[in-house]
Amino acid sequence: MIKIILLCDFGEEYGKSLLRGITRYSKDHGPWAFCRMPAYFREHLGIDGILQWAREWGAHGIIGQFYHTEEIQKFTRAGIPVLAQDFKERFTDIPNITGDYHEAGRIGAEYFLKKGFSHFAFYGFQHIVWSRERAEGFEERLRQAGHMVHYYEHNEGAPADVWYYKPSVLIQWLRSLPTPIALMTCDDNQGHHITEAARHAGIRIPEDMAVLGVDNDEMVCNLSDPPLSSIGLDTEKSGYDAARVMEQMIRAGTCSGPDIVVRPTQVISRQSTDIFASQDKYIVNALKYIHDNLDKNLNVEQVLKEVPLSRRSLEKRFIQITGYPVYEYIYHQRIERFTQKLLETDMTIFEIALDLGLSDSKNIARQFKQIKGVTPMEYRKKYMLAKQGATA
């Protein structure tokens, strides 16, 4: 029986999702035995204490969170493979459970651009890799579109810190931003900070400020007022993959292995971003009409009936604000709605197509593959490990 120490924060959705993937792998390929250690055991026992416990228990491997300054090599010298969750920085000498953080930032930027925003901000931590790289991806995409990003990045922070409830530098910064503004945060916890600070500052969400988080931690997102939109991650699948890599290292007698990359899936829209931002009321009306009627097999002619513009004028103004022609915008939004239904329901491809007002399921499946690079069923299998019971 393989014995694994799990040194993680089990209070947050990210850690719980990893754990679900790991335990599913153990049920498929085990049985495994787990020793769950809360993250504070890093400080309570120290590396030497955890290593001693691992030896006494006969642990075969460790999956957990470690500070980058810790002497992680003590485990590998003892022949115990380690998979490190990069909650501060990536390790170079052991495999990491990391993420495509730049892509998450780009997804956030693209989402806001399609809503017509021209002012953007990012809130996070400069000294943490997953925050820093999400900010870089966000800014990179926005600079391509000709926009700049306002930053507030504090250097240190603790989960128990509630300074954002009081008059603070953060509130001053929020009040200084141009409106309407699209603000992405490094994760959902920081997104909740912003919605709370904005309420105390008298800033309306989403009218003055649209806020987007990352992780799709439903408890935190729904605790926020208004509920927080967020970028979902394939964390559970990555937990499954992490367990597979750990078993491979154990059986090969090595402490080397590939990094596990947690990838962003899609934006889950809630009320914190339920707005289209533009001074052009005709384009705002067109955008609202498109999003309200995606299930009716829309075309450009139907959109034209909603605004008193010629097709040429509509297309020109639409491209200026969203970066896309009307048809292409509808096309991409339909695929995003299709993707959401793939991940959130058990409907067949044909049923989802009908739900979107489409009679040709083969055509949308072909369009889906052009954008996502895989078929709808391959995508569902890849990202829906828990719901579908897939084995990655």
CSV table of C-alpha atoms in Angstrom, one decimal:
chain,number,residue,atom,x,y,z
A,1,MET,CA,0.0,0.0,0.0
A,2,ILE,CA,1.4,3.4,-1.0
A,3,LYS,CA,1.5,5.9,1.8
A,4,ILE,CA,1.3,9.6,1.0
A,5,ILE,CA,1.6,12.6,3.3
A,6,LEU,CA,-0.6,15.5,2.2
A,7,LEU,CA,0.6,18.9,3.6
A,8,CYS,CA,-1.9,21.3,2.2
A,9,ASP,CA,-4.5,24.0,3.0
A,10,PHE,CA,-7.7,21.9,3.0
A,11,GLY,CA,-9.9,24.9,3.9
A,12,GLU,CA,-9.9,26.4,0.4
A,13,GLU,CA,-11.5,25.1,-2.7
A,14,TYR,CA,-8.2,24.8,-4.6
A,15,GLY,CA,-6.8,22.4,-2.0
A,16,LYS,CA,-10.1,20.4,-1.8
A,17,SER,CA,-10.2,20.0,-5.6
A,18,LEU,CA,-6.6,18.7,-5.7
A,19,LEU,CA,-7.5,16.3,-2.9
A,20,ARG,CA,-10.6,15.0,-4.8
A,21,GLY,CA,-8.4,14.3,-7.8
A,22,ILE,CA,-5.7,12.6,-5.7
A,23,THR,CA,-8.2,10.4,-3.9
A,24,ARG,CA,-10.0,9.4,-7.1
A,25,TYR,CA,-6.7,8.2,-8.5
A,26,SER,CA,-6.1,6.2,-5.3
A,27,LYS,CA,-9.5,4.5,-5.7
A,28,ASP,CA,-8.8,3.7,-9.3
A,29,HIS,CA,-5.3,2.4,-8.8
A,30,GLY,CA,-4.9,1.9,-5.0
A,31,PRO,CA,-5.6,1.4,-2.3
A,32,TRP,CA,-3.4,4.2,-0.9
A,33,ALA,CA,-3.1,5.5,2.6
A,34,PHE,CA,-3.0,9.2,3.4
A,35,CYS,CA,-1.8,11.3,6.3
A,36,ARG,CA,-3.3,14.7,6.1
A,37,MET,CA,-1.2,17.4,7.7
A,38,PRO,CA,-2.6,21.0,7.9
A,39,ALA,CA,-0.3,23.6,6.3
A,40,TYR,CA,0.6,25.1,9.7
A,41,PHE,CA,2.6,21.9,10.4
A,42,ARG,CA,5.4,23.5,8.3
A,43,GLU,CA,5.9,25.9,11.2
A,44,HIS,CA,4.8,23.5,14.0
A,45,LEU,CA,7.0,20.6,13.1
A,46,GLY,CA,9.5,22.1,10.6
A,47,ILE,CA,11.1,20.1,7.8
A,48,ASP,CA,13.0,17.9,10.2
A,49,GLY,CA,9.9,17.0,12.2
A,50,ILE,CA,7.9,16.2,9.0
A,51,LEU,CA,10.8,14.1,7.8
A,52,GLN,CA,11.0,12.2,11.1
A,53,TRP,CA,7.3,11.5,11.0
A,54,ALA,CA,7.5,10.3,7.3
A,55,ARG,CA,10.3,7.9,8.2
A,56,GLU,CA,8.4,6.5,11.3
A,57,TRP,CA,5.2,6.1,9.3
A,58,GLY,CA,7.0,4.7,6.3
A,59,ALA,CA,5.7,7.3,3.9
A,60,HIS,CA,6.5,6.7,0.2
A,61,GLY,CA,5.9,10.3,-1.0
A,62,ILE,CA,4.8,13.8,0.0
A,63,ILE,CA,2.4,16.2,-1.8
A,64,GLY,CA,2.3,19.7,-0.2
A,65,GLN,CA,3.0,23.3,0.2
A,66,PHE,CA,6.5,24.4,1.1
A,67,TYR,CA,8.3,27.7,1.3
A,68,HIS,CA,11.0,28.1,-1.3
A,69,THR,CA,13.6,28.7,1.3
A,70,GLU,CA,13.0,25.4,3.1
A,71,GLU,CA,15.5,22.5,2.8
A,72,ILE,CA,13.3,20.4,0.6
A,73,GLN,CA,16.4,18.4,-0.4
A,74,LYS,CA,16.2,16.6,3.0
A,75,PHE,CA,13.2,14.6,1.7
A,76,THR,CA,14.9,13.7,-1.6
A,77,ARG,CA,18.1,12.7,0.1
A,78,ALA,CA,16.0,10.4,2.2
A,79,GLY,CA,14.6,8.9,-1.0
A,80,ILE,CA,11.1,10.4,-0.5
A,81,PRO,CA,9.7,11.9,-3.7
A,82,VAL,CA,8.0,15.3,-3.3
A,83,LEU,CA,5.4,17.1,-5.4
A,84,ALA,CA,5.3,20.8,-4.4
A,85,GLN,CA,2.3,23.0,-4.8
A,86,ASP,CA,3.9,26.3,-5.9
A,87,PHE,CA,2.0,28.6,-3.5
A,88,LYS,CA,5.0,31.0,-3.4
A,89,GLU,CA,7.5,30.2,-6.2
A,90,ARG,CA,8.2,27.2,-8.4
A,91,PHE,CA,11.0,24.8,-7.3
A,92,THR,CA,13.7,24.0,-9.8
A,93,ASP,CA,14.9,20.7,-8.3
A,94,ILE,CA,11.6,18.9,-7.7
A,95,PRO,CA,8.4,18.7,-9.7
A,96,ASN,CA,5.7,21.3,-9.1
A,97,ILE,CA,1.9,21.4,-9.1
A,98,THR,CA,1.9,24.7,-10.9
A,99,GLY,CA,-0.4,26.5,-13.4
A,100,ASP,CA,-0.7,28.2,-16.7
A,101,TYR,CA,-1.1,31.5,-15.0
A,102,HIS,CA,-0.3,33.7,-18.0
A,103,GLU,CA,-3.2,32.0,-19.8
A,104,ALA,CA,-5.6,32.8,-16.9
A,105,GLY,CA,-4.6,36.5,-17.2
A,106,ARG,CA,-5.2,36.5,-20.9
A,107,ILE,CA,-8.6,34.9,-20.5
A,108,GLY,CA,-9.5,37.6,-18.0
A,109,ALA,CA,-8.4,40.4,-20.4
A,110,GLU,CA,-10.2,38.8,-23.3
A,111,TYR,CA,-13.4,38.6,-21.3
A,112,PHE,CA,-13.3,42.2,-20.3
A,113,LEU,CA,-12.4,43.4,-23.8
A,114,LYS,CA,-15.4,41.6,-25.2
A,115,LYS,CA,-17.5,43.6,-22.8
A,116,GLY,CA,-16.3,46.9,-24.2
A,117,PHE,CA,-14.1,48.1,-21.4
A,118,SER,CA,-11.3,50.6,-22.0
A,119,HIS,CA,-10.0,51.0,-18.4
A,120,PHE,CA,-8.4,48.1,-16.6
A,121,ALA,CA,-6.8,47.3,-13.3
A,122,PHE,CA,-5.2,44.3,-11.5
A,123,TYR,CA,-5.0,43.6,-7.8
A,124,GLY,CA,-2.6,41.0,-6.4
A,125,PHE,CA,0.8,40.1,-4.9
A,126,GLN,CA,4.0,40.8,-6.7
A,127,HIS,CA,6.0,38.3,-4.6
A,128,ILE,CA,3.8,35.2,-5.5
A,129,VAL,CA,4.3,33.4,-8.8
A,130,TRP,CA,0.6,32.7,-9.5
A,131,SER,CA,-0.4,36.3,-8.9
A,132,ARG,CA,2.6,37.8,-10.7
A,133,GLU,CA,2.2,35.7,-13.8
A,134,ARG,CA,-1.6,36.2,-14.0
A,135,ALA,CA,-1.0,39.9,-13.9
A,136,GLU,CA,1.6,39.6,-16.7
A,137,GLY,CA,-0.8,37.6,-18.9
A,138,PHE,CA,-3.5,40.2,-18.2
A,139,GLU,CA,-1.3,43.1,-19.1
A,140,GLU,CA,0.2,41.4,-22.2
A,141,ARG,CA,-3.2,40.9,-23.8
A,142,LEU,CA,-4.4,44.4,-23.0
A,143,ARG,CA,-1.2,46.0,-24.3
A,144,GLN,CA,-1.8,44.2,-27.6
A,145,ALA,CA,-5.2,45.8,-27.7
A,146,GLY,CA,-3.7,49.3,-27.0
A,147,HIS,CA,-4.6,49.6,-23.3
A,148,MET,CA,-2.7,50.1,-20.0
A,149,VAL,CA,-3.3,48.5,-16.6
A,150,HIS,CA,-3.5,50.2,-13.2
A,151,TYR,CA,-1.9,48.1,-10.5
A,152,TYR,CA,-2.2,47.7,-6.7
A,153,GLU,CA,0.1,44.9,-5.6
A,154,HIS,CA,0.9,44.6,-1.9
A,155,ASN,CA,4.0,42.8,-0.9
A,156,GLU,CA,2.8,40.9,2.1
A,157,GLY,CA,-0.5,39.7,3.3
A,158,ALA,CA,-2.1,37.2,5.6
A,159,PRO,CA,-5.5,35.4,5.5
A,160,ALA,CA,-6.5,37.0,8.8
A,161,ASP,CA,-5.7,40.5,7.7
A,162,VAL,CA,-9.0,42.5,7.4
A,163,TRP,CA,-7.5,46.0,6.7
A,164,TYR,CA,-9.5,46.4,3.6
A,165,TYR,CA,-12.7,47.0,5.7
A,166,LYS,CA,-11.3,50.3,7.0
A,167,PRO,CA,-10.3,53.6,5.3
A,168,SER,CA,-7.0,52.5,3.7
A,169,VAL,CA,-4.6,53.0,0.8
A,170,LEU,CA,-6.6,50.3,-1.1
A,171,ILE,CA,-9.8,52.3,-0.8
A,172,GLN,CA,-7.9,55.5,-1.9
A,173,TRP,CA,-6.6,53.6,-4.9
A,174,LEU,CA,-10.0,52.2,-5.8
A,175,ARG,CA,-11.5,55.8,-5.7
A,176,SER,CA,-8.7,57.1,-7.9
A,177,LEU,CA,-9.4,54.7,-10.8
A,178,PRO,CA,-11.2,55.8,-13.9
A,179,THR,CA,-14.7,54.5,-14.4
A,180,PRO,CA,-16.2,52.2,-15.6
A,181,ILE,CA,-13.2,50.0,-15.0
A,182,ALA,CA,-12.6,46.2,-15.3
A,183,LEU,CA,-10.6,44.9,-12.4
A,184,MET,CA,-9.1,41.4,-12.3
A,185,THR,CA,-7.8,40.0,-9.0
A,186,CYS,CA,-5.2,37.2,-8.6
A,187,ASP,CA,-7.8,34.9,-6.9
A,188,ASP,CA,-11.3,34.8,-5.4
A,189,ASN,CA,-10.2,35.8,-1.9
A,190,GLN,CA,-8.7,39.0,-3.3
A,191,GLY,CA,-11.8,39.5,-5.4
A,192,HIS,CA,-13.8,39.4,-2.2
A,193,HIS,CA,-11.5,41.9,-0.7
A,194,ILE,CA,-12.2,44.3,-3.6
A,195,THR,CA,-16.0,43.9,-3.5
A,196,GLU,CA,-16.0,44.5,0.3
A,197,ALA,CA,-13.6,47.5,0.0
A,198,ALA,CA,-15.6,48.9,-2.9
A,199,ARG,CA,-18.8,48.8,-0.8
A,200,HIS,CA,-17.2,50.7,2.0
A,201,ALA,CA,-15.9,53.2,-0.5
A,202,GLY,CA,-19.3,53.7,-2.1
A,203,ILE,CA,-18.1,52.3,-5.4
A,204,ARG,CA,-20.9,50.5,-7.3
A,205,ILE,CA,-20.2,47.0,-8.6
A,206,PRO,CA,-20.6,46.3,-11.5
A,207,GLU,CA,-21.7,49.8,-12.7
A,208,ASP,CA,-18.5,51.6,-11.7
A,209,MET,CA,-16.2,48.6,-11.4
A,210,ALA,CA,-16.5,45.0,-12.8
A,211,VAL,CA,-14.6,42.5,-10.7
A,212,LEU,CA,-13.2,39.1,-11.8
A,213,GLY,CA,-11.5,36.5,-9.6
A,214,VAL,CA,-9.7,33.2,-10.3
A,215,ASP,CA,-10.4,29.7,-8.8
A,216,ASN,CA,-14.2,29.6,-8.9
A,217,ASP,CA,-14.4,29.0,-5.2
A,218,GLU,CA,-18.2,29.0,-5.0
A,219,MET,CA,-18.4,29.6,-1.3
A,220,VAL,CA,-16.2,32.8,-1.6
A,221,CYS,CA,-17.8,33.9,-4.9
A,222,ASN,CA,-21.3,33.7,-3.4
A,223,LEU,CA,-20.2,35.3,-0.1
A,224,SER,CA,-19.3,38.3,-2.1
A,225,ASP,CA,-21.9,41.0,-2.6
A,226,PRO,CA,-22.6,41.0,-5.5
A,227,PRO,CA,-21.6,37.4,-6.3
A,228,LEU,CA,-18.1,37.3,-7.9
A,229,SER,CA,-17.4,36.2,-11.4
A,230,SER,CA,-14.4,33.9,-11.6
A,231,ILE,CA,-12.1,31.9,-13.9
A,232,GLY,CA,-12.5,28.2,-13.4
A,233,LEU,CA,-9.5,25.8,-13.3
A,234,ASP,CA,-9.1,22.1,-14.0
A,235,THR,CA,-7.7,21.6,-10.5
A,236,GLU,CA,-9.4,18.2,-9.9
A,237,LYS,CA,-8.0,16.7,-13.0
A,238,SER,CA,-4.5,18.0,-12.0
A,239,GLY,CA,-4.8,16.3,-8.7
A,240,TYR,CA,-5.5,13.1,-10.5
A,241,ASP,CA,-2.4,13.7,-12.7
A,242,ALA,CA,-0.3,14.6,-9.7
A,243,ALA,CA,-1.1,11.3,-8.1
A,244,ARG,CA,-0.2,9.4,-11.2
A,245,VAL,CA,3.2,11.2,-11.4
A,246,MET,CA,3.8,10.5,-7.7
A,247,GLU,CA,3.2,6.8,-8.3
A,248,GLN,CA,5.5,6.8,-11.3
A,249,MET,CA,8.3,8.3,-9.2
A,250,ILE,CA,7.8,5.9,-6.3
A,251,ARG,CA,7.8,2.9,-8.5
A,252,ALA,CA,10.9,4.1,-10.5
A,253,GLY,CA,12.7,5.0,-7.3
A,254,THR,CA,13.3,8.6,-8.4
A,255,CYS,CA,12.6,12.1,-7.1
A,256,SER,CA,12.4,13.6,-10.6
A,257,GLY,CA,9.3,14.0,-12.6
A,258,PRO,CA,7.3,16.4,-14.8
A,259,ASP,CA,5.5,19.5,-13.5
A,260,ILE,CA,1.7,19.2,-13.2
A,261,VAL,CA,0.1,22.2,-14.9
A,262,VAL,CA,-3.4,23.4,-13.7
A,263,ARG,CA,-5.1,25.0,-16.7
A,264,PRO,CA,-7.8,27.6,-16.7
A,265,THR,CA,-11.1,26.4,-18.3
A,266,GLN,CA,-13.6,29.3,-18.8
A,267,VAL,CA,-15.1,32.4,-17.1
A,268,ILE,CA,-18.1,31.7,-14.8
A,269,SER,CA,-20.1,34.9,-15.0
A,270,ARG,CA,-21.9,36.2,-12.0
A,271,GLN,CA,-23.3,39.6,-11.1
A,272,SER,CA,-19.9,41.3,-10.4
A,273,THR,CA,-19.3,41.6,-14.1
A,274,ASP,CA,-22.9,41.8,-15.4
A,275,ILE,CA,-22.4,44.9,-17.4
A,276,PHE,CA,-21.2,46.2,-20.8
A,277,ALA,CA,-19.0,49.2,-20.7
A,278,SER,CA,-19.0,51.7,-23.5
A,279,GLN,CA,-20.0,55.3,-24.1
A,280,ASP,CA,-21.6,54.1,-27.3
A,281,LYS,CA,-25.1,53.3,-26.3
A,282,TYR,CA,-25.8,51.5,-29.6
A,283,ILE,CA,-23.0,49.1,-29.1
A,284,VAL,CA,-24.0,48.5,-25.5
A,285,ASN,CA,-27.5,47.7,-26.7
A,286,ALA,CA,-26.1,45.4,-29.4
A,287,LEU,CA,-23.9,43.6,-26.9
A,288,LYS,CA,-26.8,43.1,-24.4
A,289,TYR,CA,-29.0,41.8,-27.2
A,290,ILE,CA,-26.4,39.3,-28.3
A,291,HIS,CA,-25.8,37.9,-24.8
A,292,ASP,CA,-29.5,37.8,-24.0
A,293,ASN,CA,-30.3,35.9,-27.2
A,294,LEU,CA,-27.4,33.5,-27.8
A,295,ASP,CA,-29.9,30.6,-27.6
A,296,LYS,CA,-31.8,31.8,-30.7
A,297,ASN,CA,-29.2,31.1,-33.4
A,298,LEU,CA,-28.4,34.8,-33.9
A,299,ASN,CA,-27.1,36.4,-37.0
A,300,VAL,CA,-25.9,39.9,-37.8
A,301,GLU,CA,-29.1,41.0,-39.5
A,302,GLN,CA,-31.1,40.3,-36.3
A,303,VAL,CA,-28.6,42.5,-34.3
A,304,LEU,CA,-29.0,45.3,-36.9
A,305,LYS,CA,-32.8,45.4,-36.2
A,306,GLU,CA,-32.0,46.4,-32.6
A,307,VAL,CA,-29.8,49.5,-33.4
A,308,PRO,CA,-30.4,52.4,-35.9
A,309,LEU,CA,-27.1,51.9,-37.7
A,310,SER,CA,-26.0,50.7,-41.1
A,311,ARG,CA,-24.2,47.4,-41.2
A,312,ARG,CA,-20.9,49.2,-42.1
A,313,SER,CA,-21.3,51.7,-39.3
A,314,LEU,CA,-22.2,48.9,-36.8
A,315,GLU,CA,-19.3,46.8,-37.8
A,316,LYS,CA,-16.8,49.6,-37.6
A,317,ARG,CA,-18.0,50.8,-34.1
A,318,PHE,CA,-18.2,47.2,-32.9
A,319,ILE,CA,-14.6,46.4,-33.9
A,320,GLN,CA,-13.4,49.6,-32.3
A,321,ILE,CA,-14.9,48.6,-28.9
A,322,THR,CA,-14.7,44.8,-28.8
A,323,GLY,CA,-11.9,44.1,-31.3
A,324,TYR,CA,-14.2,41.7,-33.3
A,325,PRO,CA,-16.6,41.9,-36.2
A,326,VAL,CA,-20.2,41.2,-35.1
A,327,TYR,CA,-20.4,37.8,-36.6
A,328,GLU,CA,-17.1,36.7,-35.1
A,329,TYR,CA,-18.1,38.0,-31.7
A,330,ILE,CA,-21.4,36.0,-31.8
A,331,TYR,CA,-19.4,33.0,-33.0
A,332,HIS,CA,-17.0,33.1,-30.1
A,333,GLN,CA,-19.7,33.8,-27.5
A,334,ARG,CA,-21.7,30.9,-28.8
A,335,ILE,CA,-18.7,28.6,-28.3
A,336,GLU,CA,-18.1,29.9,-24.8
A,337,ARG,CA,-21.8,29.3,-23.9
A,338,PHE,CA,-21.4,25.8,-25.5
A,339,THR,CA,-18.3,25.2,-23.4
A,340,GLN,CA,-20.1,26.3,-20.2
A,341,LYS,CA,-22.9,23.8,-20.8
A,342,LEU,CA,-20.3,21.1,-21.6
A,343,LEU,CA,-18.7,21.5,-18.1
A,344,GLU,CA,-21.8,22.3,-16.1
A,345,THR,CA,-24.4,19.8,-17.4
A,346,ASP,CA,-24.6,16.2,-18.5
A,347,MET,CA,-26.4,17.2,-21.8
A,348,THR,CA,-25.3,15.5,-25.0
A,349,ILE,CA,-23.7,17.5,-27.8
A,350,PHE,CA,-27.0,17.4,-29.7
A,351,GLU,CA,-29.0,18.5,-26.7
A,352,ILE,CA,-26.6,21.5,-26.1
A,353,ALA,CA,-26.9,22.5,-29.8
A,354,LEU,CA,-30.7,22.4,-29.6
A,355,ASP,CA,-30.6,24.4,-26.3
A,356,LEU,CA,-28.6,27.1,-28.2
A,357,GLY,CA,-31.2,27.2,-31.0
A,358,LEU,CA,-29.0,25.2,-33.4
A,359,SER,CA,-30.2,22.3,-35.5
A,360,ASP,CA,-26.7,21.2,-36.8
A,361,SER,CA,-24.7,19.8,-33.9
A,362,LYS,CA,-22.0,18.6,-36.2
A,363,ASN,CA,-21.3,22.2,-37.4
A,364,ILE,CA,-20.9,23.6,-33.9
A,365,ALA,CA,-18.7,20.6,-32.9
A,366,ARG,CA,-16.5,21.5,-35.9
A,367,GLN,CA,-16.4,25.2,-34.9
A,368,PHE,CA,-15.6,24.1,-31.3
A,369,LYS,CA,-12.6,22.1,-32.4
A,370,GLN,CA,-11.3,25.0,-34.5
A,371,ILE,CA,-11.2,27.2,-31.4
A,372,LYS,CA,-10.4,24.8,-28.6
A,373,GLY,CA,-8.2,22.4,-30.6
A,374,VAL,CA,-10.1,19.3,-29.4
A,375,THR,CA,-13.6,17.8,-30.0
A,376,PRO,CA,-16.4,18.6,-27.5
A,377,MET,CA,-16.2,15.1,-26.1
A,378,GLU,CA,-12.4,15.2,-25.7
A,379,TYR,CA,-12.8,18.6,-23.9
A,380,ARG,CA,-15.4,17.3,-21.6
A,381,LYS,CA,-13.3,14.2,-20.7
A,382,LYS,CA,-10.3,16.4,-20.2
A,383,TYR,CA,-11.9,18.9,-17.8
A,384,MET,CA,-14.8,17.0,-16.2
A,385,LEU,CA,-12.9,14.2,-14.3
A,386,ALA,CA,-15.2,14.4,-11.2
A,387,LYS,CA,-18.6,14.6,-12.9
A,388,GLN,CA,-18.0,12.1,-15.6
A,389,GLY,CA,-15.9,9.7,-13.5
A,390,ALA,CA,-13.2,9.8,-16.2
A,391,THR,CA,-9.7,8.5,-15.4
A,392,ALA,CA,-7.7,11.2,-17.3
